[in-house]
mmCIF file of C-alpha atoms in Angstrom:
data_model
loop_
_atom_site.group_PDB
_atom_site.id
_atom_site.type_symbol
_atom_site.label_atom_id
_atom_site.label_comp_id
_atom_site.label_asym_id
_atom_site.label_seq_id
_atom_site.Cartn_x
_atom_site.Cartn_y
_atom_site.Cartn_z
ATOM 1 C CA MET A 113 -88.624 -86.769 -127.679
ATOM 2 C CA ASN A 114 -85.125 -86.313 -126.021
ATOM 3 C CA THR A 115 -85.696 -85.432 -122.640
ATOM 4 C CA THR A 116 -82.528 -85.286 -121.350
ATOM 5 C CA PRO A 117 -81.645 -82.083 -119.630
ATOM 6 C CA GLN A 118 -79.521 -79.796 -122.218
ATOM 7 C CA PRO A 119 -75.875 -78.582 -120.713
ATOM 8 C CA ASP A 120 -75.421 -75.043 -120.496
ATOM 9 C CA PRO A 121 -73.841 -73.541 -123.564
ATOM 10 C CA ARG A 122 -70.943 -72.629 -121.518
ATOM 11 C CA ASP A 123 -69.877 -76.094 -120.565
ATOM 12 C CA ARG A 124 -70.062 -77.288 -124.198
ATOM 13 C CA PRO A 125 -66.790 -78.199 -125.735
ATOM 14 C CA ALA A 126 -65.481 -75.526 -128.254
ATOM 15 C CA ARG A 127 -65.569 -76.649 -132.054
ATOM 16 C CA LEU A 128 -62.705 -79.440 -132.032
ATOM 17 C CA THR A 129 -60.581 -80.682 -134.979
ATOM 18 C CA VAL A 130 -61.535 -84.702 -134.550
ATOM 19 C CA GLY A 131 -59.344 -87.474 -135.442
ATOM 20 C CA VAL A 132 -59.856 -91.357 -135.440
ATOM 21 C CA VAL A 133 -57.713 -94.062 -134.936
ATOM 22 C CA GLY A 134 -59.023 -97.361 -135.851
ATOM 23 C CA ALA A 135 -61.502 -97.067 -138.859
ATOM 24 C CA GLY A 136 -63.631 -100.058 -138.404
ATOM 25 C CA ARG A 137 -67.480 -99.502 -138.154
ATOM 26 C CA VAL A 138 -68.008 -97.157 -135.181
ATOM 27 C CA GLY A 139 -65.199 -94.538 -135.429
ATOM 28 C CA PRO A 140 -65.971 -92.723 -138.690
ATOM 29 C CA ALA A 141 -69.732 -93.031 -137.635
ATOM 30 C CA LEU A 142 -68.877 -90.939 -134.581
ATOM 31 C CA ALA A 143 -66.625 -88.743 -136.339
ATOM 32 C CA ALA A 144 -69.051 -88.065 -139.150
ATOM 33 C CA SER A 145 -72.077 -87.152 -136.495
ATOM 34 C CA LEU A 146 -69.728 -85.015 -134.521
ATOM 35 C CA GLN A 147 -68.901 -83.268 -137.963
ATOM 36 C CA LEU A 148 -72.426 -82.496 -138.495
ATOM 37 C CA ALA A 149 -72.392 -81.004 -135.060
ATOM 38 C CA GLY A 150 -69.798 -78.580 -136.293
ATOM 39 C CA HIS A 151 -66.438 -80.314 -134.864
ATOM 40 C CA ARG A 152 -64.038 -80.832 -138.048
ATOM 41 C CA PRO A 153 -62.395 -84.323 -138.724
ATOM 42 C CA VAL A 154 -58.948 -84.028 -139.786
ATOM 43 C CA ALA A 155 -57.597 -87.161 -139.584
ATOM 44 C CA VAL A 156 -57.751 -90.863 -139.714
ATOM 45 C CA SER A 157 -55.821 -94.004 -139.270
ATOM 46 C CA ALA A 158 -56.782 -97.209 -141.248
ATOM 47 C CA VAL A 159 -54.813 -100.557 -142.181
ATOM 48 C CA SER A 160 -56.743 -102.764 -144.097
ATOM 49 C CA ASP A 161 -58.407 -102.126 -147.238
ATOM 50 C CA ALA A 162 -61.893 -102.413 -146.027
ATOM 51 C CA SER A 163 -61.385 -99.687 -143.400
ATOM 52 C CA ARG A 164 -59.565 -97.448 -146.058
ATOM 53 C CA ARG A 165 -62.777 -97.652 -148.204
ATOM 54 C CA ARG A 166 -64.966 -97.235 -145.162
ATOM 55 C CA ALA A 167 -63.394 -93.894 -143.996
ATOM 56 C CA GLY A 168 -63.392 -92.700 -147.584
ATOM 57 C CA GLN A 169 -67.199 -93.438 -147.510
ATOM 58 C CA MET A 170 -67.865 -91.790 -144.232
ATOM 59 C CA LEU A 171 -65.313 -89.150 -144.133
ATOM 60 C CA PRO A 172 -64.533 -88.120 -147.557
ATOM 61 C CA ASP A 173 -61.227 -86.081 -148.230
ATOM 62 C CA VAL A 174 -59.820 -86.716 -144.642
ATOM 63 C CA PRO A 175 -56.443 -87.813 -144.873
ATOM 64 C CA VAL A 176 -55.669 -91.414 -143.896
ATOM 65 C CA VAL A 177 -52.387 -90.920 -141.745
ATOM 66 C CA PRO A 178 -50.293 -93.214 -139.123
ATOM 67 C CA PRO A 179 -51.977 -93.265 -135.378
ATOM 68 C CA ALA A 180 -49.168 -90.839 -133.978
ATOM 69 C CA GLU A 181 -49.985 -88.052 -136.999
ATOM 70 C CA VAL A 182 -53.873 -88.414 -136.215
ATOM 71 C CA LEU A 183 -52.979 -87.423 -132.576
ATOM 72 C CA GLU A 184 -50.599 -84.603 -133.736
ATOM 73 C CA ARG A 185 -53.520 -83.149 -135.770
ATOM 74 C CA SER A 186 -56.262 -83.731 -133.492
ATOM 75 C CA GLU A 187 -57.772 -81.749 -130.280
ATOM 76 C CA LEU A 188 -60.264 -84.725 -129.887
ATOM 77 C CA VAL A 189 -59.117 -88.279 -130.793
ATOM 78 C CA LEU A 190 -61.679 -91.111 -131.124
ATOM 79 C CA LEU A 191 -59.718 -94.245 -130.328
ATOM 80 C CA THR A 192 -61.942 -96.852 -131.748
ATOM 81 C CA VAL A 193 -59.659 -100.307 -132.223
ATOM 82 C CA PRO A 194 -60.927 -103.670 -130.588
ATOM 83 C CA ASP A 195 -60.872 -104.151 -126.977
ATOM 84 C CA ASP A 196 -58.150 -106.221 -126.732
ATOM 85 C CA ALA A 197 -55.926 -103.828 -128.486
ATOM 86 C CA LEU A 198 -56.745 -100.693 -126.745
ATOM 87 C CA PRO A 199 -54.650 -100.878 -123.506
ATOM 88 C CA GLU A 200 -51.601 -101.559 -125.629
ATOM 89 C CA LEU A 201 -52.544 -98.852 -127.967
ATOM 90 C CA VAL A 202 -52.575 -96.088 -125.202
ATOM 91 C CA ALA A 203 -49.606 -97.016 -123.574
ATOM 92 C CA GLY A 204 -47.987 -97.094 -127.043
ATOM 93 C CA LEU A 205 -49.120 -93.707 -127.957
ATOM 94 C CA ALA A 206 -48.077 -91.933 -124.146
ATOM 95 C CA GLU A 207 -44.663 -93.569 -124.271
ATOM 96 C CA THR A 208 -43.665 -92.439 -127.737
ATOM 97 C CA GLY A 209 -44.760 -89.016 -126.938
ATOM 98 C CA ALA A 210 -47.928 -88.684 -129.178
ATOM 99 C CA VAL A 211 -50.190 -87.352 -126.221
ATOM 100 C CA ARG A 212 -50.524 -84.071 -125.911
ATOM 101 C CA PRO A 213 -51.250 -82.015 -122.241
ATOM 102 C CA GLY A 214 -54.729 -80.820 -122.517
ATOM 103 C CA GLN A 215 -55.942 -83.498 -125.380
ATOM 104 C CA LEU A 216 -59.268 -85.248 -125.257
ATOM 105 C CA LEU A 217 -58.571 -88.590 -125.789
ATOM 106 C CA VAL A 218 -61.826 -91.061 -126.117
ATOM 107 C CA HIS A 219 -62.233 -94.671 -126.329
ATOM 108 C CA THR A 220 -65.473 -96.477 -127.521
ATOM 109 C CA SER A 221 -65.471 -99.891 -125.608
ATOM 110 C CA GLY A 222 -68.000 -101.098 -123.456
ATOM 111 C CA ARG A 223 -65.471 -103.565 -121.511
ATOM 112 C CA TYR A 224 -63.454 -100.681 -120.296
ATOM 113 C CA GLY A 225 -63.946 -97.476 -118.210
ATOM 114 C CA ALA A 226 -61.566 -94.533 -118.107
ATOM 115 C CA LYS A 227 -58.704 -96.057 -115.982
ATOM 116 C CA VAL A 228 -57.562 -98.081 -119.116
ATOM 117 C CA LEU A 229 -56.618 -94.478 -120.550
ATOM 118 C CA ASP A 230 -54.472 -93.748 -117.018
ATOM 119 C CA PRO A 231 -51.142 -93.891 -119.310
ATOM 120 C CA ALA A 232 -52.442 -91.294 -121.557
ATOM 121 C CA LEU A 233 -53.858 -89.278 -118.059
ATOM 122 C CA ARG A 234 -50.513 -89.093 -117.055
ATOM 123 C CA ALA A 235 -49.008 -87.723 -120.306
ATOM 124 C CA GLY A 236 -51.752 -84.536 -119.918
ATOM 125 C CA ALA A 237 -54.815 -85.920 -121.678
ATOM 126 C CA LEU A 238 -58.227 -85.643 -120.837
ATOM 127 C CA PRO A 239 -59.664 -89.160 -120.401
ATOM 128 C CA LEU A 240 -63.310 -90.222 -121.635
ATOM 129 C CA ALA A 241 -65.104 -93.526 -122.031
ATOM 130 C CA LEU A 242 -68.062 -93.000 -124.428
ATOM 131 C CA HIS A 243 -69.548 -96.309 -125.501
ATOM 132 C CA PRO A 244 -72.397 -96.474 -127.884
ATOM 133 C CA ALA A 245 -74.997 -99.102 -127.091
ATOM 134 C CA MET A 246 -75.429 -99.803 -131.114
ATOM 135 C CA THR A 247 -74.056 -102.380 -133.518
ATOM 136 C CA PHE A 248 -73.137 -100.639 -136.442
ATOM 137 C CA THR A 249 -72.920 -101.627 -139.973
ATOM 138 C CA GLY A 250 -69.981 -99.589 -140.918
ATOM 139 C CA THR A 251 -72.369 -97.452 -143.481
ATOM 140 C CA PRO A 252 -73.784 -93.840 -143.292
ATOM 141 C CA VAL A 253 -77.049 -95.376 -141.887
ATOM 142 C CA ASP A 254 -74.919 -95.640 -138.481
ATOM 143 C CA VAL A 255 -75.151 -91.766 -138.190
ATOM 144 C CA GLN A 256 -78.970 -91.658 -138.270
ATOM 145 C CA ARG A 257 -79.077 -94.767 -135.407
ATOM 146 C CA LEU A 258 -77.036 -92.650 -133.173
ATOM 147 C CA ALA A 259 -80.239 -90.652 -132.593
ATOM 148 C CA GLY A 260 -81.822 -91.472 -129.195
ATOM 149 C CA CYS A 261 -78.899 -94.109 -128.879
ATOM 150 C CA SER A 262 -77.500 -94.764 -125.145
ATOM 151 C CA PHE A 263 -73.943 -94.114 -124.386
ATOM 152 C CA GLY A 264 -72.380 -95.388 -121.464
ATOM 153 C CA VAL A 265 -70.239 -92.847 -120.066
ATOM 154 C CA THR A 266 -67.425 -93.171 -117.584
ATOM 155 C CA ALA A 267 -64.980 -90.196 -117.237
ATOM 156 C CA PRO A 268 -63.485 -87.950 -114.083
ATOM 157 C CA ASP A 269 -66.217 -85.770 -112.373
ATOM 158 C CA GLU A 270 -64.415 -82.710 -113.691
ATOM 159 C CA LEU A 271 -64.782 -83.904 -117.321
ATOM 160 C CA ARG A 272 -68.731 -85.149 -117.096
ATOM 161 C CA LEU A 273 -70.051 -82.114 -118.528
ATOM 162 C CA ALA A 274 -67.943 -82.125 -121.560
ATOM 163 C CA ALA A 275 -68.701 -85.910 -121.716
ATOM 164 C CA GLU A 276 -72.367 -85.470 -121.518
ATOM 165 C CA ALA A 277 -72.403 -82.549 -124.299
ATOM 166 C CA LEU A 278 -70.136 -84.720 -126.994
ATOM 167 C CA VAL A 279 -72.478 -87.401 -126.399
ATOM 168 C CA ILE A 280 -75.720 -84.891 -126.985
ATOM 169 C CA GLU A 281 -74.013 -83.622 -129.975
ATOM 170 C CA MET A 282 -73.773 -86.969 -131.392
ATOM 171 C CA GLY A 283 -77.468 -87.192 -130.959
ATOM 172 C CA GLY A 284 -77.352 -89.758 -127.868
ATOM 173 C CA GLU A 285 -78.371 -90.049 -124.541
ATOM 174 C CA PRO A 286 -75.766 -90.340 -122.056
ATOM 175 C CA GLU A 287 -75.870 -92.976 -119.140
ATOM 176 C CA TRP A 288 -73.387 -92.713 -116.472
ATOM 177 C CA ILE A 289 -71.882 -95.848 -115.855
ATOM 178 C CA ALA A 290 -69.185 -96.005 -112.264
ATOM 179 C CA GLU A 291 -65.802 -97.139 -113.414
ATOM 180 C CA GLU A 292 -66.142 -100.424 -111.006
ATOM 181 C CA ASN A 293 -69.374 -101.292 -112.644
ATOM 182 C CA ARG A 294 -68.042 -101.164 -116.420
ATOM 183 C CA PRO A 295 -67.502 -104.874 -116.083
ATOM 184 C CA LEU A 296 -71.416 -105.627 -115.643
ATOM 185 C CA TYR A 297 -72.328 -103.009 -117.882
ATOM 186 C CA HIS A 298 -70.662 -104.859 -120.586
ATOM 187 C CA ALA A 299 -71.603 -108.153 -119.715
ATOM 188 C CA ALA A 300 -75.759 -106.930 -119.876
ATOM 189 C CA LEU A 301 -75.179 -105.571 -123.315
ATOM 190 C CA ALA A 302 -73.630 -108.672 -124.428
ATOM 191 C CA LEU A 303 -75.997 -110.739 -122.844
ATOM 192 C CA GLY A 304 -78.835 -109.388 -124.566
ATOM 193 C CA ALA A 305 -77.558 -108.554 -128.117
ATOM 194 C CA ASN A 306 -75.737 -111.962 -128.478
ATOM 195 C CA HIS A 307 -78.451 -114.118 -127.113
ATOM 196 C CA LEU A 308 -81.358 -112.212 -129.308
ATOM 197 C CA VAL A 309 -79.297 -112.856 -132.210
ATOM 198 C CA THR A 310 -79.051 -116.743 -131.468
ATOM 199 C CA LEU A 311 -82.833 -116.771 -130.695
ATOM 200 C CA VAL A 312 -83.884 -115.152 -133.697
ATOM 201 C CA ALA A 313 -81.350 -117.294 -135.838
ATOM 202 C CA GLN A 314 -82.753 -120.393 -134.368
ATOM 203 C CA SER A 315 -86.266 -119.541 -134.767
ATOM 204 C CA LEU A 316 -85.833 -118.354 -138.576
ATOM 205 C CA GLU A 317 -84.372 -122.094 -138.801
ATOM 206 C CA LEU A 318 -87.280 -123.975 -137.526
ATOM 207 C CA LEU A 319 -89.724 -121.700 -139.621
ATOM 208 C CA ARG A 320 -87.794 -122.501 -143.072
ATOM 209 C CA THR A 321 -87.701 -126.514 -141.774
ATOM 210 C CA ALA A 322 -91.637 -126.094 -141.139
ATOM 211 C CA GLY A 323 -92.316 -124.598 -144.707
ATOM 212 C CA VAL A 324 -92.610 -120.992 -143.764
ATOM 213 C CA GLY A 325 -91.905 -119.138 -147.178
ATOM 214 C CA ALA A 326 -90.701 -115.709 -145.415
ATOM 215 C CA PRO A 327 -90.111 -116.605 -141.836
ATOM 216 C CA ASP A 328 -88.186 -113.204 -141.555
ATOM 217 C CA ARG A 329 -91.622 -111.270 -142.311
ATOM 218 C CA MET A 330 -93.638 -113.859 -139.926
ATOM 219 C CA LEU A 331 -91.012 -113.404 -137.021
ATOM 220 C CA GLY A 332 -90.761 -109.331 -137.199
ATOM 221 C CA PRO A 333 -94.133 -108.104 -136.005
ATOM 222 C CA LEU A 334 -94.222 -111.058 -133.303
ATOM 223 C CA LEU A 335 -90.887 -110.633 -131.962
ATOM 224 C CA GLY A 336 -90.917 -106.983 -132.368
ATOM 225 C CA ALA A 337 -94.314 -106.797 -129.807
ATOM 226 C CA ALA A 338 -92.611 -109.329 -127.699
ATOM 227 C CA LEU A 339 -89.390 -107.276 -127.096
ATOM 228 C CA ASP A 340 -91.650 -104.014 -126.497
ATOM 229 C CA ASN A 341 -93.432 -105.625 -123.940
ATOM 230 C CA ALA A 342 -90.485 -107.333 -122.430
ATOM 231 C CA LEU A 343 -88.878 -104.055 -122.037
ATOM 232 C CA ARG A 344 -92.466 -102.285 -120.832
ATOM 233 C CA SER A 345 -93.239 -104.809 -118.321
ATOM 234 C CA GLY A 346 -90.369 -107.351 -117.797
ATOM 235 C CA ASP A 347 -91.713 -110.914 -117.338
ATOM 236 C CA ALA A 348 -94.928 -109.817 -116.665
#
């Protein structure tokens, strides 16, 4: 059950036109979930053939346009590019005048807080960092997985209610992360997810070597119970 206090309806953002810069695995899923909440995706940028196919599957009938045109058409812009590309993208959009005053600019990087959006802030944008703590497949199942997903939220205090409302509309659970704690937050998630993948892969390989025909079926209940116990009780 979602126990997060619901924002006052007066604090919820109005129905917004939504654009996506970077049609990787994350952006189209978030835009699709916002569409279910009543917002309207209007533009997406995609470079590779794979990203174009993904945009077509997740956001049918939404035109694929250059990033500057995405910003021109959208009141809420999702910047869903790789972490290393984000600072340069933000700076470039601000320098070319693509950012409009009052425009909500959202990035989904776990590594950065809101300060990476400072160039856009100086251009009048409203900066939000909303990071879903989830792995994505790039398929419609991702929209369902957002239900109950925690989001690391970093934003100016005056935008906190708007940020939390957007997360709740996507089915997520907002978790406030201070700007100075963003690197620690990102490290914790990377540590847990990456080590878990390595652990499972090694266990599967050893069981196959031992002659187990269906190692995934054997490990599933065991590791599921171990993870549940660890989350509940830690080392105990």
